[in-house]
């Protein structure tokens, strides 16, 4: 997790931009300028990659990380997966920490295939190949430790990270996750404890392990409780902005040095050009403005809560 | 679920062949005959598709369904996803019911993208496109109903099905799934009840809804308990054969008409040529022999348990 944390400190920005890029999000005149009508899977996927590039160029010097939601690429089939690959590659070249939001999960042998695909190399006859480039993935832990171990092993061996779903940002997340166990823990608290346990022995210099947790900004109380509960687990925090999460709510997920999480926003940045506050700006300018506004709001809320003036103040060994 | 059940009754075969095809599973001389050395992602992916075709040709007249594990395609990147598409297409042309074992899950808006990708059509400018063809998918329900609804809606609208993970076949599945809730239910029983609830109102002519459950053959007691508990939920039963599940164990997942589930085997069929019992047979012949042997064992165990002579006896309205 250290590489991500260092980028966050360096840019004083605990946020990431989510590239949940649907073709419909691209302004028609922008798609036209790319020469893409979006009337075929190939054309839509090409336009999406071009739009991602434009957004990445606009924000890469101010944001530390990007989260690419693979569902929005899978929906464009093989062409979409190529756009996913190209986007991850481009973000990597721009120096961003690349989180592949894949939420994969399976039994051990199959989880190994996924881990190789996103966090490692695929064995080939006489060599190996790269399926999809990423620094980090999201994983669902419903199958228990043997579905996590292949991801964890790749993280530990290759300096990568995985975020395991603990308390998700959606309205119905509580249906299972909030259920009370006989032990007195809720299901998401049990999952949180397992995530902390799985990462034990792999703690980096800021006190966080390679295995993080997904904790929705839409549940500030649970987020703050989890921050206290699993101190060595770094959070990926979706649900800010369009989904309803606030900066003050998210700030509870951070520690006394202003570290401990990275907050994601997708639609509010990709579609910032629709925001009246940015009237007259191009999509790229509006995305940058919104990313700056998000950075400022979170920086202020986190530092105020921690009583510090800089993110990372007093952190590290 | 009716289309799958009818194929099962017609072929008197409650099994499906799992195409978890790793390049290493293909005998070197077979790969060579395809002209593929597997020394690049493209070559490995092409060989996998050719091998799948050979297996599908060998078993398509005797098995009702195929389960394609997408992880083994994703690991070969964009080329792998093309092999996944081509395999699903080919299986469909051969009249097989295609289960895409994707175990996807996400918040509502994103689950919609996955559902479009595998069970529907992707909206395009002035039309729509097909991302990946399938009759059915597997889904993880940790996020609750709003992550399930988009899949359920596509199932109900398009005559497709989804199998939601309830009690998985892996050794560590109990770490979370077997935990006892305050309510007196185990987590997997709670998930089972939710699956039954989500499918209510969409029951087909054999008494099963469009939303099924994944129940591992490796946990026969839990499988039999679930069969009694959620009577309108059809089971996808992995873990038979190489993973250790037996025919008698799996038989507990079936109802009094010998319906209620489809048992998957992957490695034991793909690698049947390594089985001394089939010495001298080609990979295709060995796969067919093993598929026949599996069909015979399950047919016998299921019919014996139910006291019937034919699968589907007395079923339907």
Coordinates of C-alpha atoms in Angstrom, one line a residue:
Chain A
X1 CA 0.0 0.0 0.0
X2 CA 3.0 2.2 0.4
X3 CA 3.2 3.3 -3.2
X4 CA -0.4 4.5 -3.2
X5 CA 0.1 6.3 0.2
X6 CA 3.2 8.0 -1.1
X7 CA 1.4 9.3 -4.2
X8 CA -1.4 10.5 -1.9
X9 CA 1.0 12.4 0.4
X10 CA 3.0 13.8 -2.5
X11 CA -0.2 15.2 -4.2
X12 CA -1.9 16.0 -0.9
X13 CA -4.9 14.3 -2.4
X14 CA -6.7 11.3 -0.9
X15 CA -9.0 10.8 -3.9
X16 CA -9.1 8.7 -7.0
X17 CA -10.9 9.3 -10.2
X18 CA -13.3 6.5 -11.3
X19 CA -13.4 5.7 -15.0
X20 CA -16.9 4.2 -15.1
X21 CA -17.1 5.6 -18.6
X22 CA -20.3 4.8 -20.4
X23 CA -20.5 6.0 -24.0
X24 CA -23.5 8.0 -23.0
X25 CA -21.3 10.1 -20.7
X26 CA -19.3 11.4 -23.6
X27 CA -20.7 14.7 -25.0
X28 CA -21.8 14.0 -28.6
X29 CA -19.5 16.7 -30.0
X30 CA -16.6 15.2 -28.2
X31 CA -17.3 11.7 -29.6
X32 CA -17.6 13.3 -33.0
X33 CA -14.3 15.0 -32.6
X34 CA -12.8 11.5 -31.9
X35 CA -14.5 10.4 -35.2
X36 CA -16.6 7.9 -33.3
X37 CA -20.4 7.6 -33.6
X38 CA -20.8 4.9 -31.0
X39 CA -22.9 2.9 -33.4
X40 CA -20.9 -0.3 -33.0
X41 CA -19.2 -2.0 -30.0
X42 CA -15.8 -1.1 -31.5
X43 CA -16.7 2.5 -32.1
X44 CA -18.1 3.0 -28.6
X45 CA -15.1 1.3 -27.0
X46 CA -12.7 3.5 -29.0
X47 CA -14.5 6.6 -28.0
X48 CA -14.4 5.5 -24.3
X49 CA -10.7 5.1 -24.4
X50 CA -10.2 8.4 -26.1
X51 CA -12.4 10.1 -23.5
X52 CA -10.5 8.4 -20.7
X53 CA -7.3 9.7 -22.1
X54 CA -8.6 13.2 -22.2
X55 CA -9.8 12.9 -18.6
X56 CA -6.5 11.4 -17.5
X57 CA -4.4 14.1 -19.2
X58 CA -6.6 16.7 -17.4
X59 CA -6.2 15.2 -13.9
X60 CA -3.0 13.2 -13.8
X61 CA -0.8 15.8 -12.2
X62 CA -3.3 16.4 -9.3
X63 CA -4.7 12.9 -8.5
X64 CA -2.8 9.9 -7.2
X65 CA -4.9 7.1 -8.5
X66 CA -7.5 5.9 -10.9
X67 CA -10.2 3.3 -10.4
X68 CA -11.4 1.6 -13.6
X69 CA -14.7 -0.2 -13.3
X70 CA -14.4 -3.2 -15.6
X71 CA -18.1 -3.7 -15.9
X72 CA -18.4 -0.7 -18.2
X73 CA -15.8 -2.2 -20.5
X74 CA -17.1 -5.8 -20.4
X75 CA -20.4 -4.4 -21.6
X76 CA -18.7 -3.5 -24.9
X77 CA -17.4 -7.1 -25.3
X78 CA -13.9 -7.9 -26.5
X79 CA -13.5 -4.3 -27.9
X80 CA -14.4 -3.0 -24.4
X81 CA -11.8 -5.2 -22.8
X82 CA -9.2 -3.8 -25.2
X83 CA -10.3 -0.3 -24.1
X84 CA -9.9 -1.4 -20.5
X85 CA -6.4 -2.6 -21.2
X86 CA -5.4 0.5 -23.1
X87 CA -6.9 2.8 -20.3
X88 CA -5.0 1.0 -17.6
X89 CA -1.8 1.2 -19.6
X90 CA -2.2 4.9 -20.3
X91 CA -3.0 5.6 -16.6
X92 CA 0.1 3.7 -15.6
X93 CA 2.2 5.7 -18.1
X94 CA 0.8 8.9 -16.6
X95 CA 2.2 7.8 -13.2
X96 CA -1.2 7.0 -11.7
X97 CA -1.9 4.1 -9.3
X98 CA -4.3 1.8 -11.2
X99 CA -7.1 0.1 -9.3
X100 CA -9.0 -2.4 -11.4
X101 CA -12.4 -2.5 -9.9
X102 CA -13.2 -6.1 -10.8
X103 CA -14.9 -7.5 -7.6
X104 CA -13.7 -11.0 -8.7
X105 CA -14.1 -14.0 -6.5
X106 CA -13.9 -17.8 -6.9
X107 CA -12.5 -21.0 -5.4
X108 CA -8.8 -21.2 -5.0
X109 CA -7.6 -22.6 -8.3
X110 CA -9.8 -20.1 -10.2
X111 CA -9.0 -17.2 -8.0
X112 CA -5.4 -17.9 -9.0
X113 CA -6.3 -17.4 -12.7
X114 CA -7.9 -14.0 -11.8
X115 CA -4.9 -13.0 -9.7
X116 CA -2.6 -13.8 -12.6
X117 CA -4.8 -11.9 -15.0
X118 CA -4.8 -8.7 -13.0
X119 CA -1.9 -8.7 -10.5
X120 CA 0.7 -10.9 -12.2
X121 CA 1.7 -12.7 -15.3
X122 CA 0.1 -15.6 -17.2
X123 CA 2.3 -18.6 -17.7
X124 CA 2.9 -19.3 -21.4
X125 CA 4.9 -22.0 -23.2
X126 CA 8.5 -20.7 -22.7
X127 CA 7.6 -17.4 -21.0
X128 CA 4.7 -15.4 -19.7
X129 CA 2.3 -12.7 -20.8
X130 CA 0.4 -9.7 -19.3
X131 CA -3.3 -10.1 -19.4
X132 CA -4.4 -6.7 -17.9
X133 CA -2.1 -4.2 -16.1
X134 CA -3.1 -3.1 -12.6
X135 CA -1.6 -2.1 -9.3
X136 CA -4.6 -3.2 -7.3
X137 CA -7.9 -5.0 -7.6
X138 CA -11.2 -5.3 -5.7
X139 CA -12.2 -8.7 -4.5
X140 CA -15.3 -10.2 -2.9
X141 CA -14.5 -12.4 0.2
X142 CA -17.8 -14.4 0.4
X143 CA -15.8 -17.6 -0.4
X144 CA -13.4 -17.2 2.5
X145 CA -9.6 -17.4 2.7
X146 CA -8.8 -19.9 -0.1
X147 CA -10.4 -17.5 -2.6
X148 CA -8.4 -14.6 -1.2
X149 CA -5.0 -16.3 -0.8
X150 CA -4.1 -16.2 -4.5
X151 CA -4.7 -12.5 -4.6
X152 CA -2.9 -11.9 -1.3
X153 CA 0.1 -13.9 -2.5
X154 CA 0.4 -11.8 -5.7
X155 CA 0.1 -8.7 -3.6
X156 CA 2.8 -9.8 -1.2
X157 CA 5.1 -11.0 -4.0
X158 CA 4.6 -8.2 -6.5
X159 CA 4.1 -5.2 -4.3
X160 CA 0.4 -4.9 -5.3
X161 CA -2.8 -4.5 -3.3
X162 CA -6.3 -5.8 -3.1
X163 CA -9.4 -4.2 -1.6
X164 CA -11.9 -6.7 -0.2
X165 CA -15.6 -5.8 0.0
X166 CA -16.5 -5.1 3.6
X167 CA -19.3 -2.5 3.7
X168 CA -20.4 -1.5 0.2
X169 CA -21.9 1.8 -0.7
X170 CA -25.2 0.7 -2.1
X171 CA -28.6 1.1 -0.4
X172 CA -29.2 -2.7 0.0
X173 CA -25.7 -3.5 1.3
X174 CA -27.1 -4.0 4.8
X175 CA -29.4 -6.8 3.8
X176 CA -26.6 -9.3 4.4
X177 CA -23.7 -7.2 5.6
X178 CA -25.5 -5.7 8.6
X179 CA -27.0 -8.9 9.9
X180 CA -26.0 -9.7 13.4
X181 CA -24.0 -12.9 14.0
X182 CA -24.4 -15.0 17.1
X183 CA -20.9 -13.8 18.1
X184 CA -22.2 -10.2 18.5
X185 CA -20.5 -9.0 15.4
X186 CA -22.2 -7.9 12.2
X187 CA -21.4 -9.8 9.0
X188 CA -19.4 -6.8 7.7
X189 CA -17.5 -6.5 11.0
X190 CA -16.7 -10.2 10.7
X191 CA -15.4 -9.7 7.1
X192 CA -13.4 -6.7 8.3
X193 CA -11.7 -8.8 11.0
X194 CA -10.9 -11.4 8.4
X195 CA -9.4 -8.8 6.1
X196 CA -7.2 -7.5 8.9
X197 CA -6.2 -11.1 9.8
X198 CA -5.3 -12.0 6.1
X199 CA -3.0 -9.0 5.9
X200 CA -1.2 -9.6 9.1
X201 CA 2.5 -9.9 8.7
X202 CA 2.5 -7.6 5.6
X203 CA 2.3 -4.2 7.1
X204 CA 4.0 -1.3 5.3
X205 CA 5.8 1.7 6.6
X206 CA 2.7 3.7 7.2
X207 CA 1.1 0.9 9.3
X208 CA -1.2 -0.4 6.5
X209 CA -1.2 -3.9 5.0
X210 CA -1.4 -4.9 1.4
X211 CA -5.0 -6.0 1.8
X212 CA -7.4 -3.2 2.1
X213 CA -11.2 -2.9 2.5
X214 CA -14.0 -1.4 0.4
X215 CA -16.0 0.8 2.7
X216 CA -18.8 3.0 1.3
X217 CA -18.8 6.8 1.9
X218 CA -22.5 6.5 2.1
X219 CA -22.2 4.8 5.6
X220 CA -20.1 7.3 7.6
X221 CA -20.9 5.8 11.0
X222 CA -19.9 2.3 10.0
X223 CA -16.8 3.8 8.2
X224 CA -15.7 5.5 11.4
X225 CA -16.3 2.4 13.4
X226 CA -14.3 0.3 11.0
X227 CA -11.4 2.8 11.1
X228 CA -11.2 2.2 14.8
X229 CA -11.7 -1.6 14.5
X230 CA -9.2 -2.5 11.8
X231 CA -6.3 -0.1 12.2
X232 CA -3.9 -1.7 9.8
X233 CA -6.5 -1.9 6.9
X234 CA -6.5 0.9 4.3
X235 CA -9.9 1.8 2.8
X236 CA -11.1 2.3 -0.8
X237 CA -14.1 4.5 -0.3
X238 CA -16.6 4.7 -3.1
X239 CA -20.0 6.5 -3.0
X240 CA -18.7 10.1 -2.8
X241 CA -20.5 12.7 -4.8
X242 CA -23.2 11.4 -7.1
X243 CA -24.0 8.5 -4.8
X244 CA -24.5 10.9 -1.8
X245 CA -21.4 10.5 0.4
X246 CA -20.0 13.8 1.9
X247 CA -16.5 14.9 2.7
X248 CA -17.2 15.1 6.4
X249 CA -18.7 11.6 6.3
X250 CA -15.7 10.2 4.5
X251 CA -13.3 11.9 6.9
X252 CA -14.2 9.5 9.6
X253 CA -12.5 6.7 7.6
X254 CA -9.1 8.5 8.0
X255 CA -6.5 8.2 10.8
X256 CA -4.8 10.9 12.9
X257 CA -2.2 11.5 10.1
X258 CA -5.0 12.0 7.6
X259 CA -4.2 8.7 6.0
X260 CA -6.1 5.4 5.8
X261 CA -8.2 5.8 2.7
X262 CA -8.7 6.9 -0.8
X263 CA -12.1 8.3 -1.8
X264 CA -13.4 7.6 -5.3
X265 CA -15.7 9.7 -7.4
X266 CA -16.7 8.7 -11.0
X267 CA -19.8 10.3 -12.5
X268 CA -19.3 13.7 -10.9
X269 CA -15.9 14.0 -12.6
X270 CA -16.6 12.2 -15.9
X271 CA -19.8 14.3 -16.3
X272 CA -18.6 17.5 -14.6
X273 CA -19.2 19.3 -17.9
X274 CA -23.0 19.0 -17.1
X275 CA -22.4 20.8 -13.7
X276 CA -23.7 24.4 -13.9
X277 CA -20.7 25.4 -11.7
X278 CA -18.4 24.7 -14.7
X279 CA -20.5 26.2 -17.5
X280 CA -18.3 27.2 -20.4
X281 CA -15.5 24.8 -19.6
X282 CA -14.6 21.9 -21.8
X283 CA -15.2 18.3 -20.4
X284 CA -11.5 18.1 -19.6
X285 CA -11.4 21.5 -17.8
X286 CA -14.6 20.7 -15.9
X287 CA -13.2 17.3 -14.9
X288 CA -10.1 19.0 -13.5
X289 CA -12.1 21.6 -11.8
X290 CA -14.3 19.0 -10.1
X291 CA -11.3 16.9 -9.1
X292 CA -9.7 20.0 -7.6
X293 CA -12.9 20.8 -5.7
X294 CA -13.2 17.3 -4.4
X295 CA -9.5 17.4 -3.3
X296 CA -10.0 20.6 -1.5
X297 CA -13.2 19.5 0.3
X298 CA -11.7 16.2 1.4
X299 CA -8.3 17.7 2.3
X300 CA -10.1 20.3 4.5
X301 CA -12.4 17.8 6.2
X302 CA -9.7 15.2 6.9
X303 CA -7.2 17.7 8.2
X304 CA -9.8 19.5 10.3
X305 CA -10.9 16.2 11.9
X306 CA -7.3 15.1 12.5
X307 CA -6.2 18.5 13.7
X308 CA -3.3 18.6 11.2
X309 CA -2.4 20.9 8.3
X310 CA -1.0 18.4 5.8
X311 CA -2.0 14.9 4.9
X312 CA 0.6 12.5 6.2
X313 CA 1.7 14.8 9.1
X314 CA 3.5 12.7 11.6
X315 CA 3.0 9.4 9.6
X316 CA 5.6 6.7 8.9
X317 CA 8.2 5.2 11.0
Chain B
X1 CA -35.0 -22.4 -15.9
X2 CA -37.5 -24.4 -18.0
X3 CA -35.2 -24.5 -21.1
X4 CA -32.4 -26.0 -19.1
X5 CA -34.7 -28.5 -17.3
X6 CA -36.1 -29.6 -20.6
X7 CA -32.7 -30.3 -22.1
X8 CA -31.8 -32.3 -18.9
X9 CA -35.0 -34.4 -19.2
X10 CA -34.5 -34.9 -22.9
X11 CA -31.0 -36.1 -22.6
X12 CA -31.6 -37.8 -19.2
X13 CA -28.5 -36.1 -18.1
X14 CA -28.4 -33.7 -15.1
X15 CA -24.8 -32.7 -15.7
X16 CA -22.8 -30.0 -17.4
X17 CA -19.3 -29.9 -18.8
X18 CA -17.1 -27.2 -17.3
X19 CA -14.8 -25.5 -19.8
X20 CA -12.1 -24.3 -17.3
X21 CA -9.7 -24.8 -20.1
X22 CA -6.1 -23.9 -19.3
X23 CA -3.6 -24.2 -22.1
X24 CA -1.7 -26.7 -19.9
X25 CA -4.7 -29.1 -20.0
X26 CA -4.3 -29.5 -23.8
X27 CA -2.0 -32.4 -24.8
X28 CA 1.0 -31.0 -26.5
X29 CA 0.4 -33.1 -29.7
X30 CA -3.2 -31.8 -29.8
X31 CA -2.0 -28.2 -29.6
X32 CA 0.5 -28.9 -32.2
X33 CA -2.2 -30.3 -34.5
X34 CA -4.0 -27.0 -34.1
X35 CA -0.7 -25.2 -35.1
X36 CA -0.5 -23.5 -31.8
X37 CA 2.5 -23.5 -29.5
X38 CA 0.9 -21.5 -26.7
X39 CA 3.9 -19.2 -26.7
X40 CA 1.8 -16.0 -26.9
X41 CA -1.5 -15.0 -25.3
X42 CA -3.1 -15.2 -28.8
X43 CA -1.7 -18.6 -29.5
X44 CA -2.8 -20.0 -26.2
X45 CA -6.3 -18.5 -26.5
X46 CA -6.7 -19.9 -30.0
X47 CA -5.6 -23.4 -28.9
X48 CA -8.1 -23.2 -26.0
X49 CA -10.9 -22.4 -28.3
X50 CA -10.0 -25.2 -30.7
X51 CA -9.8 -27.6 -27.8
X52 CA -13.2 -26.5 -26.5
X53 CA -14.6 -27.1 -29.9
X54 CA -13.2 -30.6 -29.9
X55 CA -14.7 -31.3 -26.5
X56 CA -18.0 -29.7 -27.4
X57 CA -18.2 -31.8 -30.6
X58 CA -17.5 -34.9 -28.6
X59 CA -20.2 -34.3 -25.9
X60 CA -22.9 -32.1 -27.4
X61 CA -25.3 -34.9 -28.1
X62 CA -25.2 -36.3 -24.6
X63 CA -24.9 -33.3 -22.3
X64 CA -27.5 -30.5 -21.8
X65 CA -25.3 -27.7 -20.7
X66 CA -21.8 -26.2 -20.6
X67 CA -20.4 -24.0 -17.9
X68 CA -17.6 -21.7 -19.1
X69 CA -15.4 -20.3 -16.3
X70 CA -14.4 -16.9 -17.5
X71 CA -11.4 -16.6 -15.2
X72 CA -9.5 -19.0 -17.5
X73 CA -10.2 -16.7 -20.4
X74 CA -9.5 -13.4 -18.7
X75 CA -6.1 -14.7 -17.8
X76 CA -5.2 -14.7 -21.5
X77 CA -6.3 -11.0 -21.8
X78 CA -8.3 -9.6 -24.7
X79 CA -7.4 -12.7 -26.8
X80 CA -8.8 -14.9 -24.0
X81 CA -12.1 -12.9 -23.9
X82 CA -12.4 -13.5 -27.7
X83 CA -11.9 -17.3 -27.0
X84 CA -14.6 -17.0 -24.3
X85 CA -17.0 -15.4 -26.8
X86 CA -16.2 -17.9 -29.5
X87 CA -16.7 -20.8 -27.2
X88 CA -20.0 -19.6 -25.9
X89 CA -21.2 -19.0 -29.5
X90 CA -20.1 -22.4 -30.6
X91 CA -21.8 -24.1 -27.6
X92 CA -24.9 -22.2 -28.3
X93 CA -24.9 -23.4 -32.0
X94 CA -24.4 -27.0 -30.8
X95 CA -27.7 -26.6 -28.8
X96 CA -26.2 -26.5 -25.4
X97 CA -27.4 -24.3 -22.5
X98 CA -24.6 -21.9 -21.9
X99 CA -23.7 -21.0 -18.3
X100 CA -21.2 -18.1 -18.0
X101 CA -19.5 -18.7 -14.7
X102 CA -18.6 -15.1 -14.0
X103 CA -19.5 -14.6 -10.3
X104 CA -20.0 -10.9 -11.0
X105 CA -21.4 -8.5 -8.4
X106 CA -21.6 -4.8 -7.9
X107 CA -23.9 -1.9 -6.9
X108 CA -27.1 -1.5 -8.9
X109 CA -25.9 0.7 -11.7
X110 CA -22.8 -1.3 -12.3
X111 CA -24.6 -4.7 -12.0
X112 CA -26.8 -3.4 -14.8
X113 CA -23.7 -3.1 -17.0
X114 CA -22.7 -6.7 -16.2
X115 CA -26.3 -8.0 -16.8
X116 CA -26.4 -6.2 -20.2
X117 CA -23.0 -7.7 -21.0
X118 CA -23.9 -11.4 -20.4
X119 CA -27.7 -11.6 -20.4
X120 CA -28.8 -8.9 -22.7
X121 CA -27.8 -6.3 -25.2
X122 CA -25.6 -3.2 -24.9
X123 CA -27.2 0.0 -25.9
X124 CA -25.5 1.7 -28.8
X125 CA -26.1 4.8 -30.8
X126 CA -29.1 3.8 -33.0
X127 CA -29.1 0.2 -32.0
X128 CA -27.6 -2.4 -29.7
X129 CA -24.8 -4.9 -29.6
X130 CA -24.0 -8.3 -28.1
X131 CA -21.1 -8.3 -25.7
X132 CA -21.0 -12.0 -24.7
X133 CA -23.6 -14.6 -25.4
X134 CA -25.0 -16.7 -22.5
X135 CA -28.2 -18.3 -21.2
X136 CA -27.2 -18.0 -17.6
X137 CA -24.6 -16.5 -15.3
X138 CA -23.4 -17.0 -11.7
X139 CA -23.6 -14.0 -9.4
X140 CA -22.4 -13.2 -5.9
X141 CA -25.1 -11.8 -3.6
X142 CA -22.9 -10.1 -0.8
X143 CA -24.2 -6.7 -1.9
X144 CA -27.9 -7.5 -1.4
X145 CA -30.9 -7.1 -3.6
X146 CA -29.9 -4.0 -5.6
X147 CA -26.9 -5.8 -7.0
X148 CA -29.2 -8.8 -7.9
X149 CA -32.1 -6.9 -9.4
X150 CA -30.5 -6.0 -12.7
X151 CA -29.6 -9.7 -13.3
X152 CA -33.0 -10.8 -12.2
X153 CA -34.8 -8.3 -14.4
X154 CA -32.8 -9.6 -17.5
X155 CA -33.6 -13.2 -16.5
X156 CA -37.3 -12.5 -16.2
X157 CA -37.5 -10.4 -19.4
X158 CA -35.3 -12.5 -21.6
X159 CA -35.9 -16.0 -20.4
X160 CA -32.5 -16.3 -18.9
X161 CA -31.3 -17.6 -15.5
X162 CA -28.8 -16.6 -12.8
X163 CA -27.3 -18.8 -10.1
X164 CA -26.4 -16.9 -6.9
X165 CA -23.6 -18.2 -4.7
X166 CA -25.1 -19.8 -1.6
X167 CA -22.8 -22.6 -0.3
X168 CA -19.6 -22.8 -2.4
X169 CA -17.6 -26.0 -3.0
X170 CA -14.2 -24.8 -1.7
X171 CA -12.7 -25.9 1.6
X172 CA -12.9 -22.4 3.3
X173 CA -16.4 -21.6 2.2
X174 CA -17.6 -22.1 5.8
X175 CA -15.4 -19.3 7.2
X176 CA -18.2 -16.8 6.4
X177 CA -21.0 -18.9 4.9
X178 CA -21.4 -21.2 7.9
X179 CA -21.4 -18.5 10.6
X180 CA -24.4 -18.6 12.8
X181 CA -26.6 -15.5 12.7
X182 CA -28.4 -14.2 15.8
X183 CA -31.6 -15.3 14.0
X184 CA -30.6 -18.9 14.2
X185 CA -29.8 -19.2 10.5
X186 CA -26.4 -19.7 9.1
X187 CA -25.2 -17.0 6.6
X188 CA -25.6 -19.4 3.7
X189 CA -29.1 -20.3 4.8
X190 CA -29.9 -16.6 5.0
X191 CA -28.5 -16.1 1.4
X192 CA -30.6 -19.2 0.3
X193 CA -33.8 -17.6 1.7
X194 CA -33.0 -14.4 -0.1
X195 CA -32.5 -16.2 -3.4
X196 CA -35.8 -17.9 -3.0
X197 CA -37.5 -14.6 -2.1
X198 CA -35.9 -12.8 -5.1
X199 CA -37.2 -15.4 -7.5
X200 CA -40.8 -15.5 -6.1
X201 CA -43.4 -14.8 -8.8
X202 CA -41.2 -16.2 -11.5
X203 CA -41.7 -19.9 -11.1
X204 CA -41.6 -22.0 -14.3
X205 CA -43.6 -25.1 -15.1
X206 CA -41.3 -27.5 -13.2
X207 CA -41.7 -25.5 -10.0
X208 CA -38.3 -23.7 -10.2
X209 CA -37.7 -20.0 -10.5
X210 CA -35.3 -18.2 -12.9
X211 CA -32.9 -17.5 -10.0
X212 CA -30.9 -20.5 -8.9
X213 CA -28.3 -21.2 -6.3
X214 CA -24.7 -22.4 -6.4
X215 CA -24.4 -25.3 -4.0
X216 CA -21.1 -27.3 -3.8
X217 CA -21.3 -31.1 -4.3
X218 CA -18.5 -31.2 -1.6
X219 CA -21.1 -30.4 1.1
X220 CA -23.7 -33.1 0.7
X221 CA -25.4 -32.5 4.0
X222 CA -25.9 -28.8 3.5
X223 CA -27.0 -29.5 -0.1
X224 CA -29.7 -31.9 1.1
X225 CA -30.8 -29.4 3.7
X226 CA -31.0 -26.6 1.1
X227 CA -33.1 -28.8 -1.2
X228 CA -35.7 -29.1 1.6
X229 CA -35.4 -25.4 2.5
X230 CA -35.7 -23.6 -0.8
X231 CA -37.9 -25.8 -2.9
X232 CA -38.4 -23.4 -5.8
X233 CA -34.6 -22.8 -6.3
X234 CA -32.7 -24.9 -8.9
X235 CA -29.1 -25.7 -8.0
X236 CA -25.9 -25.4 -10.0
X237 CA -23.6 -28.0 -8.3
X238 CA -19.9 -27.6 -8.8
X239 CA -17.2 -29.7 -7.0
X240 CA -18.0 -33.1 -8.5
X241 CA -15.1 -35.4 -9.5
X242 CA -11.7 -33.8 -9.2
X243 CA -12.8 -31.6 -6.3
X244 CA -14.1 -34.6 -4.4
X245 CA -17.9 -34.5 -4.6
X246 CA -19.7 -37.9 -5.2
X247 CA -22.8 -39.0 -7.1
X248 CA -24.6 -40.1 -3.9
X249 CA -23.6 -36.8 -2.2
X250 CA -24.9 -34.7 -5.1
X251 CA -28.1 -36.8 -5.3
X252 CA -29.3 -35.1 -2.1
X253 CA -29.7 -31.8 -4.1
X254 CA -32.4 -33.3 -6.3
X255 CA -36.2 -33.5 -5.8
X256 CA -38.6 -36.5 -6.0
X257 CA -38.8 -36.2 -9.8
X258 CA -35.0 -36.3 -10.1
X259 CA -34.9 -32.6 -10.9
X260 CA -33.6 -29.6 -9.1
X261 CA -30.0 -29.4 -10.1
X262 CA -27.2 -29.7 -12.6
X263 CA -23.9 -31.1 -11.6
X264 CA -20.7 -29.7 -13.1
X265 CA -17.4 -31.4 -13.7
X266 CA -14.5 -29.7 -15.5
X267 CA -11.1 -31.1 -15.1
X268 CA -12.1 -34.8 -15.0
X269 CA -13.6 -34.3 -18.5
X270 CA -11.1 -31.9 -20.0
X271 CA -8.2 -34.1 -18.8
X272 CA -10.0 -37.4 -19.1
X273 CA -7.2 -38.5 -21.6
X274 CA -4.9 -38.7 -18.6
X275 CA -7.3 -41.2 -16.8
X276 CA -5.9 -44.7 -17.1
X277 CA -9.5 -46.0 -17.6
X278 CA -9.5 -44.3 -21.0
X279 CA -6.0 -45.3 -22.1
X280 CA -5.7 -45.4 -25.9
X281 CA -8.6 -43.0 -26.4
X282 CA -8.2 -39.6 -28.0
X283 CA -8.9 -36.5 -25.7
X284 CA -12.3 -36.2 -27.4
X285 CA -13.1 -39.9 -27.0
X286 CA -11.9 -39.8 -23.4
X287 CA -14.0 -36.7 -22.6
X288 CA -17.1 -38.4 -24.0
X289 CA -16.4 -41.6 -22.1
X290 CA -16.0 -39.6 -18.9
X291 CA -19.1 -37.5 -19.6
X292 CA -21.0 -40.8 -20.1
X293 CA -19.7 -42.3 -17.0
X294 CA -20.6 -39.2 -15.0
X295 CA -24.1 -39.2 -16.5
X296 CA -24.6 -42.9 -15.6
X297 CA -23.4 -42.5 -12.0
X298 CA -25.5 -39.4 -11.4
X299 CA -28.6 -40.8 -13.2
X300 CA -28.4 -44.0 -11.1
X301 CA -27.8 -42.2 -7.8
X302 CA -30.6 -39.6 -8.4
X303 CA -33.2 -42.2 -9.6
X304 CA -32.3 -44.6 -6.8
X305 CA -32.8 -41.9 -4.2
X306 CA -36.0 -40.7 -5.7
X307 CA -37.4 -44.2 -6.4
X308 CA -37.9 -43.4 -10.1
X309 CA -36.6 -44.8 -13.3
X310 CA -36.4 -41.7 -15.4
X311 CA -35.3 -38.2 -14.6
X312 CA -38.3 -35.9 -14.7
X313 CA -40.8 -38.7 -13.9
X314 CA -44.0 -37.1 -12.6
X315 CA -42.6 -33.6 -13.0
X316 CA -44.3 -30.5 -14.5
X317 CA -47.9 -29.3 -14.3

